[in-house]
Structures are given as structure tokens and as C-alpha cells.
Amino acid sequence: MRKFVDLHLRPSINDLDQVEKMVKRSSDLGYRLVGVPLPHNIKGERIHQLKTICEKVEVDLVTRIDLVPKTSGELLRNLQRFRRRFEIISVTCNSKSVARQAAKDRRVDLMAFSMGFPCKRFFDNAEAELASRAEGALEIDMASLLFLTSFPRIRLLSSLRREVSIAEKFEVPIVISSGATEVNLLRRPHDCAALATLFDLSMSVALRGLSENPSGIVERNRKKLSSS
């Protein structure tokens, strides 16, 4: 039986009521592991509060940091600083140099790209080949497809079709996440997989992107971060 994962649940961690509502809704929809982006200076007490909220509804919390570096040098400094503090590191690549560095660095788990600006999507054959060697994954958030309309949605789907084709060619794992900032952007895993067929993912590959692929990354990193 598959364990479904949403590695990019985005409530405001300063609003514990919202956190609780979104985590509970995720649990009701069938997710058993969720990743929540955290600020780099988060206190241990707040992480404990978040874990307690998740445990109440039998959801496993994954700590995650979303890096948005301006340069490859800034990315390297952040990776050195934060790699052992968070279970998942995602890098939003807003430049070619950052995308290239993120793709080849084994400390990067997820590569993400701007969902609203096609000119800032730098995932091509070169990045895919590097990522396949470094065990990096391409993360796709579903929320943008839900709130974008008309031409911006068509343009995003076109970009995603191209990137998915490249990822599959180089065997780069694809991770499908919600990217949800509110409850009404959450969907059941099979609904997300069906939505992913709009950018030419098969249902079987999409379901792996919601289960085996993200859970494998988490399991691998937890072993690396374990004191044993």
C-alpha cells in the first residue's frame, strides 16, 4: 500500500491554527508525510509544536528549507550552513548559474523553478544530466495550476511538458507536491496525479512522484542525518 507524501505544504508557521487545519486536511485526503518549509532561524520549541500537531492526526512532519539564492556562491554558503539542520533542502533556481550548481550538488534534494515566469525556468538537458548523477529531483507544485488561468496556465503547462520530457529522458525523479498555502488548494493524491496528466505524466509516474520518490528522499536523508 502506497504512503502518499506532500513535501511542500506551505501554511504560515506563525499561525498554528492554520497549520493544524492544513495538516488535518492533508491527513483526511490520505497523506501520511508532509514537508513544511521552515525559516533558517526557527526555534526548537516551534518545531516541537509543529510535530505535535502532526502527530495528533498521524502525519509525519519533514523539516524543510526553501533556498532562493541569487548566485551560485550564495547557494554554496547556504548549503554548508543548513544541510545538517533540515531533512529536505529545496532550491528555487532563478538563474542559470544557480540551476547549474543546484543540479550538480548532492546536498540539494529538490530543484524548483518559478511557476509564473517561463523565462526563469532553466531546466534543460544540461541540468537534467547533472541532476541524474547527483540524485537530485525535479519538484512540481500543483497549486499554481489551480489558481492560474487563461494564457499563464497554458504557458506553464507547455513549460512543464518540456521539463517532464527532459526529466524522463535522463531518469531524473519527479516529485509532485501541493505547494498549497491554504486548505482549498489541497487535493487528494489521485486527483493530483490526474492533474499531472495535463503535462504528459502518466498516472503511474505521477503516483510515484507522490509516494515512492519523495519518501525515498526523506528516508535517505534521515539515515544520513542520524546520529548513528
Short mmCIF file of C-alpha atoms in Angstrom, two decimals:
data_model
loop_
_atom_site.label_atom_id
_atom_site.label_comp_id
_atom_site.label_asym_id
_atom_site.label_seq_id
_atom_site.Cartn_x
_atom_site.Cartn_y
_atom_site.Cartn_z
CA MET A 1 0.00 0.00 0.00
CA ARG A 2 1.38 3.39 -1.01
CA LYS A 3 2.27 6.03 1.57
CA PHE A 4 1.40 9.37 0.00
CA VAL A 5 3.62 12.36 0.59
CA ASP A 6 3.20 16.12 0.20
CA LEU A 7 6.67 17.61 0.58
CA HIS A 8 5.54 21.21 0.11
CA LEU A 9 2.72 22.16 2.45
CA ARG A 10 3.00 25.91 2.99
CA PRO A 11 0.98 27.17 5.96
CA SER A 12 2.18 30.15 7.95
CA ILE A 13 4.05 28.51 10.80
CA ASN A 14 3.30 31.55 12.96
CA ASP A 15 -0.40 30.65 12.70
CA LEU A 16 -0.71 27.31 14.46
CA ASP A 17 -4.46 27.20 13.83
CA GLN A 18 -3.82 27.32 10.10
CA VAL A 19 -1.08 24.71 10.42
CA GLU A 20 -3.48 22.42 12.26
CA LYS A 21 -6.26 22.88 9.68
CA MET A 22 -3.97 22.20 6.73
CA VAL A 23 -2.26 19.21 8.32
CA LYS A 24 -5.60 17.70 9.33
CA ARG A 25 -6.97 18.22 5.83
CA SER A 26 -3.86 16.59 4.37
CA SER A 27 -4.40 13.63 6.66
CA ASP A 28 -8.06 13.38 5.66
CA LEU A 29 -7.05 13.40 1.98
CA GLY A 30 -4.72 10.46 2.50
CA TYR A 31 -1.25 11.95 3.04
CA ARG A 32 0.89 10.41 5.75
CA LEU A 33 4.02 12.52 5.45
CA VAL A 34 4.22 16.28 4.87
CA GLY A 35 7.12 18.63 4.37
CA VAL A 36 6.76 22.16 5.72
CA PRO A 37 9.21 24.95 4.76
CA LEU A 38 10.80 26.50 7.82
CA PRO A 39 12.83 29.69 8.33
CA HIS A 40 16.54 29.14 8.86
CA ASN A 41 16.38 30.60 12.38
CA ILE A 42 13.40 28.58 13.62
CA LYS A 43 13.48 27.67 17.29
CA GLY A 44 13.39 24.09 18.51
CA GLU A 45 10.25 24.85 20.52
CA ARG A 46 8.31 25.77 17.38
CA ILE A 47 9.45 22.61 15.58
CA HIS A 48 8.24 20.60 18.57
CA GLN A 49 4.84 22.34 18.35
CA LEU A 50 4.58 21.53 14.65
CA LYS A 51 5.48 17.89 15.22
CA THR A 52 2.90 17.62 17.99
CA ILE A 53 0.18 18.97 15.67
CA CYS A 54 1.15 16.41 13.03
CA GLU A 55 1.31 13.51 15.45
CA LYS A 56 -2.27 14.16 16.57
CA VAL A 57 -3.54 13.27 13.09
CA GLU A 58 -0.92 10.56 12.44
CA VAL A 59 1.10 12.59 9.97
CA ASP A 60 4.90 12.53 9.88
CA LEU A 61 6.49 16.00 9.69
CA VAL A 62 9.52 16.56 7.47
CA THR A 63 11.59 19.66 8.17
CA ARG A 64 12.47 21.55 5.02
CA ILE A 65 14.15 24.78 3.97
CA ASP A 66 13.46 26.54 0.67
CA LEU A 67 16.55 28.35 -0.54
CA VAL A 68 16.25 31.15 -3.11
CA PRO A 69 19.88 32.14 -3.72
CA LYS A 70 20.81 34.94 -6.10
CA THR A 71 24.17 33.45 -7.00
CA SER A 72 25.86 30.06 -7.04
CA GLY A 73 28.24 31.32 -4.35
CA GLU A 74 25.34 32.18 -2.07
CA LEU A 75 23.90 28.71 -2.68
CA LEU A 76 27.17 27.04 -1.68
CA ARG A 77 27.36 29.07 1.53
CA ASN A 78 23.76 28.20 2.43
CA LEU A 79 24.28 24.51 1.75
CA GLN A 80 27.32 24.49 4.02
CA ARG A 81 25.32 26.24 6.72
CA PHE A 82 21.99 24.41 6.59
CA ARG A 83 22.49 20.91 5.16
CA ARG A 84 22.63 19.15 8.50
CA ARG A 85 19.84 21.22 10.08
CA PHE A 86 16.98 20.27 7.75
CA GLU A 87 15.79 16.97 6.34
CA ILE A 88 14.96 18.41 2.91
CA ILE A 89 16.70 21.20 1.01
CA SER A 90 14.92 22.73 -1.95
CA VAL A 91 16.49 25.31 -4.22
CA THR A 92 14.43 27.70 -6.31
CA CYS A 93 16.59 28.33 -9.36
CA ASN A 94 16.04 31.84 -10.69
CA SER A 95 19.23 31.99 -12.74
CA LYS A 96 21.17 29.65 -14.99
CA SER A 97 24.22 29.63 -12.73
CA VAL A 98 22.17 28.69 -9.67
CA ALA A 99 20.34 25.97 -11.62
CA ARG A 100 23.64 24.51 -12.80
CA GLN A 101 25.12 24.48 -9.29
CA ALA A 102 21.97 23.05 -7.71
CA ALA A 103 21.79 20.30 -10.32
CA LYS A 104 25.31 19.03 -9.67
CA ASP A 105 25.40 19.38 -5.88
CA ARG A 106 24.46 16.24 -3.96
CA ARG A 107 23.38 18.33 -0.97
CA VAL A 108 20.38 19.61 -2.97
CA ASP A 109 17.33 17.37 -2.79
CA LEU A 110 14.83 19.28 -4.91
CA MET A 111 15.14 21.71 -7.79
CA ALA A 112 12.24 24.12 -8.18
CA PHE A 113 11.53 26.81 -10.74
CA SER A 114 9.34 29.87 -10.92
CA MET A 115 5.79 28.83 -11.78
CA GLY A 116 4.78 32.26 -13.04
CA PHE A 117 7.77 33.25 -15.18
CA PRO A 118 8.69 30.82 -18.00
CA CYS A 119 11.81 32.88 -18.74
CA LYS A 120 13.14 31.82 -15.31
CA ARG A 121 12.72 28.09 -15.88
CA PHE A 122 16.20 26.78 -16.56
CA PHE A 123 15.70 23.01 -16.51
CA ASP A 124 17.23 21.72 -19.73
CA ASN A 125 19.32 18.75 -20.86
CA ALA A 126 22.46 20.02 -19.13
CA GLU A 127 20.77 20.44 -15.75
CA ALA A 128 18.96 17.11 -16.09
CA GLU A 129 22.15 15.22 -16.84
CA LEU A 130 23.88 16.74 -13.82
CA ALA A 131 20.88 16.12 -11.55
CA SER A 132 20.68 12.47 -12.61
CA ARG A 133 24.26 11.96 -11.41
CA ALA A 134 23.74 13.89 -8.17
CA GLU A 135 20.46 12.15 -7.23
CA GLY A 136 18.54 15.43 -7.38
CA ALA A 137 14.83 15.58 -8.15
CA LEU A 138 12.58 18.00 -10.00
CA GLU A 139 9.72 19.28 -7.84
CA ILE A 140 6.44 20.43 -9.38
CA ASP A 141 3.84 22.27 -7.29
CA MET A 142 0.20 21.72 -8.22
CA ALA A 143 -1.17 24.89 -6.60
CA SER A 144 -0.11 27.11 -9.50
CA LEU A 145 -2.15 25.06 -11.94
CA LEU A 146 -5.19 25.58 -9.75
CA PHE A 147 -5.03 29.36 -9.40
CA LEU A 148 -3.51 30.34 -12.75
CA THR A 149 -5.98 30.88 -15.57
CA SER A 150 -6.04 31.50 -19.32
CA PHE A 151 -2.72 32.10 -21.08
CA PRO A 152 -0.46 31.92 -17.97
CA ARG A 153 -1.76 28.40 -17.26
CA ILE A 154 -1.32 27.34 -20.89
CA ARG A 155 2.22 28.72 -20.86
CA LEU A 156 3.06 26.90 -17.61
CA LEU A 157 1.69 23.61 -18.95
CA SER A 158 3.86 23.98 -22.04
CA SER A 159 6.94 24.50 -19.88
CA LEU A 160 6.08 21.53 -17.68
CA ARG A 161 5.56 19.23 -20.66
CA ARG A 162 9.05 20.09 -21.91
CA GLU A 163 10.65 19.66 -18.48
CA VAL A 164 8.89 16.38 -17.74
CA SER A 165 10.08 15.00 -21.08
CA ILE A 166 13.67 16.02 -20.28
CA ALA A 167 13.47 14.60 -16.74
CA GLU A 168 12.20 11.25 -18.01
CA LYS A 169 14.88 11.15 -20.71
CA PHE A 170 17.65 11.49 -18.11
CA GLU A 171 15.81 9.49 -15.41
CA VAL A 172 15.59 12.43 -13.02
CA PRO A 173 12.98 11.66 -10.33
CA ILE A 174 9.91 13.87 -10.34
CA VAL A 175 8.30 14.92 -7.06
CA ILE A 176 4.75 16.24 -7.13
CA SER A 177 3.78 18.49 -4.23
CA SER A 178 0.81 20.67 -3.46
CA GLY A 179 2.62 23.96 -2.80
CA ALA A 180 -0.62 24.85 -1.02
CA THR A 181 -0.82 27.96 1.15
CA GLU A 182 -4.45 27.34 2.15
CA VAL A 183 -6.82 24.43 2.63
CA ASN A 184 -8.82 24.91 -0.57
CA LEU A 185 -5.70 24.30 -2.69
CA LEU A 186 -5.25 20.78 -1.33
CA ARG A 187 -6.30 17.77 -3.42
CA ARG A 188 -6.35 14.00 -3.00
CA PRO A 189 -3.25 12.20 -4.28
CA HIS A 190 -5.08 10.58 -7.18
CA ASP A 191 -6.60 13.95 -8.12
CA CYS A 192 -3.10 15.47 -8.20
CA ALA A 193 -1.91 12.58 -10.35
CA ALA A 194 -4.81 13.11 -12.74
CA LEU A 195 -3.95 16.81 -12.93
CA ALA A 196 -0.36 15.89 -13.78
CA THR A 197 -1.55 14.10 -16.92
CA LEU A 198 -2.22 17.60 -18.31
CA PHE A 199 1.55 17.98 -18.70
CA ASP A 200 2.00 14.47 -20.08
CA LEU A 201 2.88 12.48 -16.97
CA SER A 202 1.35 9.03 -16.91
CA MET A 203 -0.74 8.16 -13.87
CA SER A 204 1.80 5.57 -12.73
CA VAL A 205 4.72 8.03 -12.89
CA ALA A 206 2.66 10.76 -11.23
CA LEU A 207 1.69 8.44 -8.37
CA ARG A 208 5.36 7.57 -7.83
CA GLY A 209 6.00 11.30 -7.68
CA LEU A 210 3.51 11.47 -4.82
CA SER A 211 4.81 8.45 -2.93
CA GLU A 212 7.97 6.46 -3.63
CA ASN A 213 10.07 9.33 -4.97
CA PRO A 214 9.58 11.83 -2.12
CA SER A 215 9.52 9.19 0.62
CA GLY A 216 12.76 7.74 -0.73
CA ILE A 217 14.47 11.13 -0.48
CA VAL A 218 13.27 11.59 3.09
CA GLU A 219 14.38 8.10 4.12
CA ARG A 220 17.80 8.58 2.56
CA ASN A 221 18.36 11.90 4.29
CA ARG A 222 17.17 10.71 7.67
CA LYS A 223 19.73 7.94 7.52
CA LYS A 224 22.45 10.47 6.67
CA LEU A 225 21.38 12.81 9.47
CA SER A 226 21.04 10.06 12.05
CA SER A 227 23.48 10.24 14.96
CA SER A 228 24.21 6.54 14.39
#
